[in-house]
Short mmCIF file of C-alpha atoms and ligand atoms in Angstrom, two decimals:
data_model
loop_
_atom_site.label_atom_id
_atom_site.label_comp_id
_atom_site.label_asym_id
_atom_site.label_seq_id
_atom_site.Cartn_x
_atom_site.Cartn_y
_atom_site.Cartn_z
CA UNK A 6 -122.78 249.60 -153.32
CA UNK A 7 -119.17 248.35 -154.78
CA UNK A 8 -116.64 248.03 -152.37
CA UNK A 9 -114.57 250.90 -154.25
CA UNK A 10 -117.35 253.23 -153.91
CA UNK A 11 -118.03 252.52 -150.04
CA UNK A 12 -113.96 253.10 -149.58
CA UNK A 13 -113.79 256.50 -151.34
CA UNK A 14 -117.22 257.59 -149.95
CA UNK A 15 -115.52 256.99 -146.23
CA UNK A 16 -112.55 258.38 -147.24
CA UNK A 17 -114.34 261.43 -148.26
CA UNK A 18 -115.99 261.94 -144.97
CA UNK A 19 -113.21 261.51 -143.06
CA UNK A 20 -111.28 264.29 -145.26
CA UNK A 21 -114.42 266.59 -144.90
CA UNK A 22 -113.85 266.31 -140.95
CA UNK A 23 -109.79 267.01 -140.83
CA UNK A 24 -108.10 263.68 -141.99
CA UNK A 25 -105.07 263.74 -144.20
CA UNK A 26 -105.94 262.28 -147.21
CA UNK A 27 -103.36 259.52 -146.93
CA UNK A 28 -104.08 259.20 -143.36
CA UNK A 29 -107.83 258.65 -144.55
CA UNK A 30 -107.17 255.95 -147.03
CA UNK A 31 -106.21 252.81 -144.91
CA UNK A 32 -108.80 254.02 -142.56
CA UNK A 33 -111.43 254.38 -145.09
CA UNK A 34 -110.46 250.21 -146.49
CA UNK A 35 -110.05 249.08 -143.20
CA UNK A 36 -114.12 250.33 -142.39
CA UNK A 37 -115.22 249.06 -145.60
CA UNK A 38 -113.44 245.69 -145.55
CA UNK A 39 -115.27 245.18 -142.02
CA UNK A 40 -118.45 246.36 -143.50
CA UNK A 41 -117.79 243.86 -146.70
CA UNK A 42 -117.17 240.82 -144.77
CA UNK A 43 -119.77 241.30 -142.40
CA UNK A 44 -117.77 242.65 -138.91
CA UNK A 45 -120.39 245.32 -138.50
CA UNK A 46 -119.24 246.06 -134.79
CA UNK A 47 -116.15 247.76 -137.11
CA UNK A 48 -117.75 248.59 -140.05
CA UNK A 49 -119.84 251.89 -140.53
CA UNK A 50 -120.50 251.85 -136.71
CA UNK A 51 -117.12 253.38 -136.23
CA UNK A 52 -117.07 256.06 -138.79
CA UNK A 53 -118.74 259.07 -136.48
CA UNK A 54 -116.48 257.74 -133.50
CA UNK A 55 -113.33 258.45 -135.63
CA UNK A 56 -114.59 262.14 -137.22
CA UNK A 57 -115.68 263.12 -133.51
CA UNK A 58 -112.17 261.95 -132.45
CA UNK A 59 -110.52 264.19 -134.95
CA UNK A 60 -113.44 267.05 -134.61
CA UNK A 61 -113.03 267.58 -131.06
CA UNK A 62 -108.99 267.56 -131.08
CA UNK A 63 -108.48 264.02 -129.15
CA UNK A 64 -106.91 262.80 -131.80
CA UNK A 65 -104.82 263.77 -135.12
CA UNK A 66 -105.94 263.17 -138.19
CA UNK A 67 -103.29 264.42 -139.99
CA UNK A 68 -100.31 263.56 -138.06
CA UNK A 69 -97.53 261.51 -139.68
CA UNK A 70 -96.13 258.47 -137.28
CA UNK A 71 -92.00 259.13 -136.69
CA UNK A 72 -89.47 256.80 -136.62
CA UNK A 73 -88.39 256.17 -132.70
CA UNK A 74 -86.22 253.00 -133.23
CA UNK A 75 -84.79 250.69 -135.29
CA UNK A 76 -83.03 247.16 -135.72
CA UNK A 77 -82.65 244.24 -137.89
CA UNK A 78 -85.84 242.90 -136.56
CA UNK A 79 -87.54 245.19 -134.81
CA UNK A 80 -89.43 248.98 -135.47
CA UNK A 81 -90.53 251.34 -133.45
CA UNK A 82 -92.99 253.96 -134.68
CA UNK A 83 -94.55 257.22 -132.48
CA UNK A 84 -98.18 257.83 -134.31
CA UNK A 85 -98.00 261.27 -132.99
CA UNK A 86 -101.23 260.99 -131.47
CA UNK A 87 -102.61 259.82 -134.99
CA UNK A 88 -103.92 256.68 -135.86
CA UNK A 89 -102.18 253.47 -135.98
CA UNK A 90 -103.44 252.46 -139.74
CA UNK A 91 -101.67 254.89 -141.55
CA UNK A 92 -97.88 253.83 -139.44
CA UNK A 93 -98.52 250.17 -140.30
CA UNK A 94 -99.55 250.76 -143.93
CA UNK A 95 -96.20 252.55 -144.18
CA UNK A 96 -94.03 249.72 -141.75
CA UNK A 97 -95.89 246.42 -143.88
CA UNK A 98 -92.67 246.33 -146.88
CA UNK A 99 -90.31 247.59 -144.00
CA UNK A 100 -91.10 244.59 -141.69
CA UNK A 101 -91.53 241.94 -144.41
CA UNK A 102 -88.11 242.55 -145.53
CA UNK A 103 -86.97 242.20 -141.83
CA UNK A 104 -88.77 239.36 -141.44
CA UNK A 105 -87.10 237.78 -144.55
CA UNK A 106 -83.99 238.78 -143.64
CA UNK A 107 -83.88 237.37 -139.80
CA UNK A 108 -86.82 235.33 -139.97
CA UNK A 109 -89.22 237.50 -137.86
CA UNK A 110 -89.58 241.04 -137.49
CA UNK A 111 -91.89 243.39 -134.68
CA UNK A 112 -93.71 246.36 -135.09
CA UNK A 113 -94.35 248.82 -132.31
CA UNK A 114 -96.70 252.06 -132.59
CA UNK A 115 -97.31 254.07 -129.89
CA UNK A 116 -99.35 257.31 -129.17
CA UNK A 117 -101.46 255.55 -131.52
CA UNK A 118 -105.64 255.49 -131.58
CA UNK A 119 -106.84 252.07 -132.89
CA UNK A 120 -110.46 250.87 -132.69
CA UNK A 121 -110.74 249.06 -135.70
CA UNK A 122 -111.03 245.70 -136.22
CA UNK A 123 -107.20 243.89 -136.30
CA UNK A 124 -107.87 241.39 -138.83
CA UNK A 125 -107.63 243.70 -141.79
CA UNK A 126 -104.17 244.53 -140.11
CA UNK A 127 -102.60 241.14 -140.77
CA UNK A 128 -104.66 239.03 -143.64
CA UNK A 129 -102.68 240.86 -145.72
CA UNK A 130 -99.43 239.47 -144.35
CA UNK A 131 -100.44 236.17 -144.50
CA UNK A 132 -101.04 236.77 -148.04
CA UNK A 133 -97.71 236.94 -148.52
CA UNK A 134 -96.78 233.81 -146.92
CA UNK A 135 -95.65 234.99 -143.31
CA UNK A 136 -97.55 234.31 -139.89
CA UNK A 137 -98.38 237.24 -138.16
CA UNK A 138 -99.60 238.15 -134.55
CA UNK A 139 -100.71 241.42 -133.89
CA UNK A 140 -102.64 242.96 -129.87
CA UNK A 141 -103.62 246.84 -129.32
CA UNK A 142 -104.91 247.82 -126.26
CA UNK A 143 -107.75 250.36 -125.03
CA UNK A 144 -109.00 251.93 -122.47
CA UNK A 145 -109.69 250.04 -118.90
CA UNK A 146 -113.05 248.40 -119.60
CA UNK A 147 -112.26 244.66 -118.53
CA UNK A 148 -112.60 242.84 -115.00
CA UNK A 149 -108.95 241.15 -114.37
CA UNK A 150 -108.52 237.86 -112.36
CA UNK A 151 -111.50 238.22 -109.32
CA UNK A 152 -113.66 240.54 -111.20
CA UNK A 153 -114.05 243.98 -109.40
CA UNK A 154 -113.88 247.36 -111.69
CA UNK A 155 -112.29 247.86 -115.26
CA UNK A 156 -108.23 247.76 -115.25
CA UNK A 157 -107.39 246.03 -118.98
CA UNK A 158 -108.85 246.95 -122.08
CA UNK A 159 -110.91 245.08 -124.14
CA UNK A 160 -107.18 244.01 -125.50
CA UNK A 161 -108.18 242.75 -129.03
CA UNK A 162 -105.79 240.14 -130.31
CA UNK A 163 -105.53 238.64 -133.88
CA UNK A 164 -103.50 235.58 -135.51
CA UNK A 165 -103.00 234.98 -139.19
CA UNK A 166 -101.05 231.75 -141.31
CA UNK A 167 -101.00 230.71 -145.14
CA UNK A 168 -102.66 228.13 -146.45
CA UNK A 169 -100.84 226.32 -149.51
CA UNK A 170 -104.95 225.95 -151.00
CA UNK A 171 -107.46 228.19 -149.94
CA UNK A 172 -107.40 231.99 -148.16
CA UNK A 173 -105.19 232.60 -144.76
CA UNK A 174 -106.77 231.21 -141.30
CA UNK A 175 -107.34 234.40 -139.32
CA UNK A 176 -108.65 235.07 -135.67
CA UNK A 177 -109.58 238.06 -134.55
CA UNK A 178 -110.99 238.64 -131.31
CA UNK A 179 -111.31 240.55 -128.32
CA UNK A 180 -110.47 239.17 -124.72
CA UNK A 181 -114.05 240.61 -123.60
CA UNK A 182 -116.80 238.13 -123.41
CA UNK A 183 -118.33 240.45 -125.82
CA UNK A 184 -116.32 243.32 -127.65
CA UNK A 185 -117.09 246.78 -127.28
CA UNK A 186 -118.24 246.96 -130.81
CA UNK A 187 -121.34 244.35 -129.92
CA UNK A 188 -122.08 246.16 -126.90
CA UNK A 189 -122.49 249.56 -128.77
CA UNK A 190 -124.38 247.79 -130.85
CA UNK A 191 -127.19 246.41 -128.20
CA UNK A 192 -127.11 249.35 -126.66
CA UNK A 193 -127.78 251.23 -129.87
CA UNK A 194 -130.54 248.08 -130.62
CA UNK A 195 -132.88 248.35 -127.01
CA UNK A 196 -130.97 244.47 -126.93
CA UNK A 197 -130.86 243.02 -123.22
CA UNK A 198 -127.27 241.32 -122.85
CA UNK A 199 -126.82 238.09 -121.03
CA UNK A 200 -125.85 238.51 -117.42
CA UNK A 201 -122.61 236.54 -117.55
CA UNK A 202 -121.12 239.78 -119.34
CA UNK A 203 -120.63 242.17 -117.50
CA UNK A 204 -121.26 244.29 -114.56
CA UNK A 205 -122.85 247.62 -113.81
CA UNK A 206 -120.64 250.64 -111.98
CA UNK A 207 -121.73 249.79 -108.71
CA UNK A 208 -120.43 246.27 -109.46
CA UNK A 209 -123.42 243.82 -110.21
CA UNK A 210 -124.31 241.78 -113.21
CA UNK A 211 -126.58 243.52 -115.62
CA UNK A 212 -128.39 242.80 -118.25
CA UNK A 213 -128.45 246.35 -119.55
CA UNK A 214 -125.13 247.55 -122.16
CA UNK A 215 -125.76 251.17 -121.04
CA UNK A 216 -125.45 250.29 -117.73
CA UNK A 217 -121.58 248.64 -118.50
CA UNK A 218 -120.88 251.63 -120.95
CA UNK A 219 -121.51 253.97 -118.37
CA UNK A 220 -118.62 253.10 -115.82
CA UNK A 221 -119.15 249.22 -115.66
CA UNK A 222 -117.14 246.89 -116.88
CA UNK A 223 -117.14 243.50 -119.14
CA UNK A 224 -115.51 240.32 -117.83
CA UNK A 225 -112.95 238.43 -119.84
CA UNK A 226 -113.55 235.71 -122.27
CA UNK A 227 -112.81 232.24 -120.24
CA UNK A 228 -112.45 234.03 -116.89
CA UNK A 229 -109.35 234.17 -115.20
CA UNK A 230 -107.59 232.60 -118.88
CA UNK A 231 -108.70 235.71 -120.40
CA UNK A 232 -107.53 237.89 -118.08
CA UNK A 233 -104.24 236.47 -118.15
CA UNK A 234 -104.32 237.05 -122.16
CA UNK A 235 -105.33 240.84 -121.37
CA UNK A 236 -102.66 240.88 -119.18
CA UNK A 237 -100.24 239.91 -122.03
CA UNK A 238 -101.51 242.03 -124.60
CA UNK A 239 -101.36 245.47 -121.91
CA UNK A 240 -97.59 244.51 -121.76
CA UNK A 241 -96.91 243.86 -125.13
CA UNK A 242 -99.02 246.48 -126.97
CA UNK A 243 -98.60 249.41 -124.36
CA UNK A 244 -95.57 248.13 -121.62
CA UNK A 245 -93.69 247.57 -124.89
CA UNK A 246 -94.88 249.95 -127.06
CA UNK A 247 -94.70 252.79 -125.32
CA UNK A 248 -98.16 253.12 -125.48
CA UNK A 249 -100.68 253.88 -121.94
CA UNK A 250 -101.93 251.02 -120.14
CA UNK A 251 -106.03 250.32 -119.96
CA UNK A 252 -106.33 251.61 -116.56
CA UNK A 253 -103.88 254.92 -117.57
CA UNK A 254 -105.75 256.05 -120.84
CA UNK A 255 -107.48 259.23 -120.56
CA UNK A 256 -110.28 257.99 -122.62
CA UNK A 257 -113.79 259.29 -122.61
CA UNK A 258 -117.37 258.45 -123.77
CA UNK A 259 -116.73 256.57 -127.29
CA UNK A 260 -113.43 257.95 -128.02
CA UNK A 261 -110.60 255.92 -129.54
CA UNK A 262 -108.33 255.17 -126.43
CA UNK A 263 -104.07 255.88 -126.99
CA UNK A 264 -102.69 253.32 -126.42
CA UNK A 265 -100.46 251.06 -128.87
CA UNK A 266 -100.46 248.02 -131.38
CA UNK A 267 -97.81 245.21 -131.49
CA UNK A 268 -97.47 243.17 -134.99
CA UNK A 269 -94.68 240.39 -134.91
CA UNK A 270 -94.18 237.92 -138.03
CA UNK A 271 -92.46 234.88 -138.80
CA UNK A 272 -90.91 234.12 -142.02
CA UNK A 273 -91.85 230.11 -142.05
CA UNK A 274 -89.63 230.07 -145.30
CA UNK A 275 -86.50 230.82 -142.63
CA UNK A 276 -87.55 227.67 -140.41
CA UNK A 277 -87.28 225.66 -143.85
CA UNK A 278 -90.80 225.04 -142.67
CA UNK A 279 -94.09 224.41 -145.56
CA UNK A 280 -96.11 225.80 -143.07
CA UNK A 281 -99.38 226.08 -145.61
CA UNK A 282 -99.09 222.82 -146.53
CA UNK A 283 -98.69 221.62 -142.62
CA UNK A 284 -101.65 223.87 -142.15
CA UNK A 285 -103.85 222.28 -144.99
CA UNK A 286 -103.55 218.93 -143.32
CA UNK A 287 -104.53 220.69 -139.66
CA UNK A 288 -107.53 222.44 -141.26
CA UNK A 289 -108.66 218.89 -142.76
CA UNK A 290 -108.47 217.27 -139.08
CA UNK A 291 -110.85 220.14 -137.89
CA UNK A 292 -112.88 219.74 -140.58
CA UNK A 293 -113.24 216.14 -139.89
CA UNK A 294 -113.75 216.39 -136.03
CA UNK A 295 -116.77 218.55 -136.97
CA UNK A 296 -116.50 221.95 -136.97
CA UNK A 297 -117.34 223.33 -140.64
CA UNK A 298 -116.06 226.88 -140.71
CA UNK A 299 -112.35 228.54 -139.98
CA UNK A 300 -112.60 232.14 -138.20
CA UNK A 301 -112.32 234.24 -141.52
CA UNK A 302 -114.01 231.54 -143.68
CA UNK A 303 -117.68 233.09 -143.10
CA UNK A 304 -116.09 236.27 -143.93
CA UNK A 305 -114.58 235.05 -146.74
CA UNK A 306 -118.17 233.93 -148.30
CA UNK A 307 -119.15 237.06 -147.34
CA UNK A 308 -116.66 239.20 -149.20
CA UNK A 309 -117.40 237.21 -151.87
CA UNK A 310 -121.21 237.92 -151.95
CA UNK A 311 -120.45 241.23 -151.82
CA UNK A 312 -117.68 241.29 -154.44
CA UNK A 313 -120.82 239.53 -156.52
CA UNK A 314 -123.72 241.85 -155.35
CA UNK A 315 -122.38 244.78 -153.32
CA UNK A 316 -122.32 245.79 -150.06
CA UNK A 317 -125.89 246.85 -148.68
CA UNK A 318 -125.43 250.01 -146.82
CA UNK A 319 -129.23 251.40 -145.31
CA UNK A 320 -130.52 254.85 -146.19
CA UNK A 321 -129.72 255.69 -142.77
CA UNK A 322 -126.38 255.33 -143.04
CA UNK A 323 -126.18 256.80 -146.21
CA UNK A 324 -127.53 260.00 -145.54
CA UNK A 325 -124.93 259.64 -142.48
CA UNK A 326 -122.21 259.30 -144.85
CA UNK A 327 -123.65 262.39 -146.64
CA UNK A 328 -124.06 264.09 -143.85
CA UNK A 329 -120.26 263.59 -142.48
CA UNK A 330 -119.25 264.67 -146.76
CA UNK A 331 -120.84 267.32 -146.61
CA UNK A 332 -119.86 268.84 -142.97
P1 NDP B 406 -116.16 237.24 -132.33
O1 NDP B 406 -116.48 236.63 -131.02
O2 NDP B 406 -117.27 237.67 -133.21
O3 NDP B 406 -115.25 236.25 -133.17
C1 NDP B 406 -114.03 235.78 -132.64
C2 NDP B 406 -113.34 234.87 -133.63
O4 NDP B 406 -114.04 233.63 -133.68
C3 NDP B 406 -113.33 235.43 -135.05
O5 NDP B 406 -112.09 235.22 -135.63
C4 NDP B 406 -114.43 234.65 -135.74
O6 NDP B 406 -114.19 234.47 -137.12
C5 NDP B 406 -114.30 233.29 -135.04
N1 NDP B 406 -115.54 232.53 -135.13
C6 NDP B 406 -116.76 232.90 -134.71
N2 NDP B 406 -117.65 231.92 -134.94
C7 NDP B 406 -116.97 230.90 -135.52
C8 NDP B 406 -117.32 229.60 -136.00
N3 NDP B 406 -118.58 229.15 -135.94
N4 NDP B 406 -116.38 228.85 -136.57
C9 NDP B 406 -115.12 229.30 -136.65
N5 NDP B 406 -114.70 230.51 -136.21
C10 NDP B 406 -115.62 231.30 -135.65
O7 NDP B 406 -115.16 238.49 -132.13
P2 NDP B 406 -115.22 239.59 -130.99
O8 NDP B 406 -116.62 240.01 -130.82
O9 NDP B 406 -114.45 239.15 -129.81
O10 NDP B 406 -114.39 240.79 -131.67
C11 NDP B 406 -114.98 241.53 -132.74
C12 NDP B 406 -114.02 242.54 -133.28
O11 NDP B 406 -113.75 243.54 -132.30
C13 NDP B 406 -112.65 242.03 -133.70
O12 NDP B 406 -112.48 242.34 -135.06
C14 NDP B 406 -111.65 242.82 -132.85
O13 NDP B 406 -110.47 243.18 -133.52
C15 NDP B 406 -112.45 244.04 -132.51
N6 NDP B 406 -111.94 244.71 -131.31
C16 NDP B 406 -111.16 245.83 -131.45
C17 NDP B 406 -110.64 246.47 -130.34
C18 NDP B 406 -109.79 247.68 -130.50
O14 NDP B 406 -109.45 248.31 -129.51
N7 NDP B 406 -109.37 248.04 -131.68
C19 NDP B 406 -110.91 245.99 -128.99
C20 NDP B 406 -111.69 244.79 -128.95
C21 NDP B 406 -112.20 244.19 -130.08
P3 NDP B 406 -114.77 235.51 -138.21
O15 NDP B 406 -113.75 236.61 -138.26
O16 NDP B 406 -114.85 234.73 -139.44
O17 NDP B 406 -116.10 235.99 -137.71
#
């Protein structure tokens, strides 16, 4: 199927179950781009998870973000108890020309569902020549320092420069060992997980994702380093924000935490810095060293393949996306 067709077929389904149209757009790209470039965890996966959200009332699909705050360098947006796509779609010219202006600007949303991939968030800023950082946070499902029971979120955090040749270097990760997104997608497999990820409710490594989606917990990525990073992003993205900590969301089952998203970018042009060119040289050293691919570059290929050949979507998940249409 052509990307186009995958984006208004989404969008579709998410109007048919109580979304805004305009709220549905950026929601509808930011699924498709995932399921383009081959983050499947945040592709298609997601797409019942955000109509039951709306369906059942935990969230707003048609709510429009208001203003809370503003200053030269700095915005703060209240989602309403929306979604966060829709609030940065609007911010993106608001914070560029900030960030031109003063050299860096920062987004805050709060009251804000995100469980999306971030990458699709900030590519685009890099695009336009700035570096961009953006964290959300979501509901307690991470160890912190000595293990025990969930108190972060799975905290996903993304980072995104220019190149001067070539497409934007962009990370995108959570600070889980393994995101919730994979986990849903074992469990949703019959997959056994290793037992370095996480732990059951009673406290003890499993092998089974079912058993750490119902009341376990994952550890962090690099153990006590990642909990330290989770740490960060619960102050930035929700102390900051606004927005509820991990261990304070209300969240239930598979639904979208509120919590809040923080998006800060740097104009490089204001450091009188060539920052793509300084990165071009960087990404030839790693190249060198031995590692082959960038995060983003498999994606990349990917989107490209499908750009060339189209995005294979199952019958399954077709007849879901009918389904959802049609409801
Ligand atoms: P992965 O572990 O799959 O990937 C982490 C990063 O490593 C990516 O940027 C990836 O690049 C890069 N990478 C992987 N392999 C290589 C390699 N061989 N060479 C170079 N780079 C590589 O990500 P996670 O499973 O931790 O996260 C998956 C998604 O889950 C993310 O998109 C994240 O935003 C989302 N998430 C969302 C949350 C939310 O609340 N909204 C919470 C937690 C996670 P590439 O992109 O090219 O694969």
């Amino acid at each position: 199927m052509k990307p186009e067709e995958l984006v208004s077929r989404v969008q579709r389904a998410l109007v048919a179950n109580g979304f805004a149209e305009a709220i549905a757009a950026p929601i509808a790209r930011s699924i498709t781009a995932c399921e383009r470039d081959g983050t499947l965890s945040h592709g298609l996966l997601r797409l019942p998870g955000f109509v039951d959200a709306v369906r059942t009332g935990w969230a707003d699909g048609k709510a429009m973000p208001v203003e809370v705050s503003r200053s030269p360098s700095m915005l703060v947006l209240d989602a309403m108890n929306g979604f966060t796509h829709y609030a940065l779609e609007n911010a993106r010219g608001s914070i560029m020309a900030k960030a031109s202006r003063t050299g860096s600007a920062i987004l805050l949303i709060r009251n804000a569902h995100h469980f999306a991939a971030l990458w699709p968030d900030i590519e685009g800023f890099a695009r336009e020549g700035f570096i961009a950082f953006s964290c959300v946070t979501s509901r307690a499902r991470l160890t912190a320092w000595s293990g025990g029971g969930p108190v972060f979120g799975t905290n996903a955090s993304a980072f995104a420069c220019p190149r001067a040749q070539g497409d934007p270097v962009v990370w995108d990760q959570a600070t889980s060992i393994m995101s919730q997104g994979d986990l849903l997608l074992a469990a949703k497999d019959g997959r056994a997980i290793p037992l370095d990820v996480g732990v059951d409710a009673n406290g003890e490594p499993t092998d089974d994702p079912n058993a750490i989606l119902a009341g376990g917990a994952l550890h962090p990525f690099g153990s006590r380093k990642g909990a330290s990073i989770a740490f960060m992003v619960e102050v930035l993205a929700a102390g900051l924000s606004g927005g509820v900590f991990g261990y304070e969301s209300p969240a239930q089952g598979t639904m979208p935490s509120k919590g809040g998203q923080f998006v800060m970018i740097i104009d490089p042009r204001r450091a009188g810095a060539d920052v793509g060119t300084r990165v071009e040289g960087l990404v030839d050293a790693v190249h060198a060293a031995g590692s082959p691919d960038l995060p983003g570059s498999r994606r990349y290929r990917r989107r490209a393949q499908a750009f060339t050949d189209g995005i294979l979507v199952s019958d399954e998940t077709m007849a879901m996306l009918d389904r959802l249409a049609g409801a």
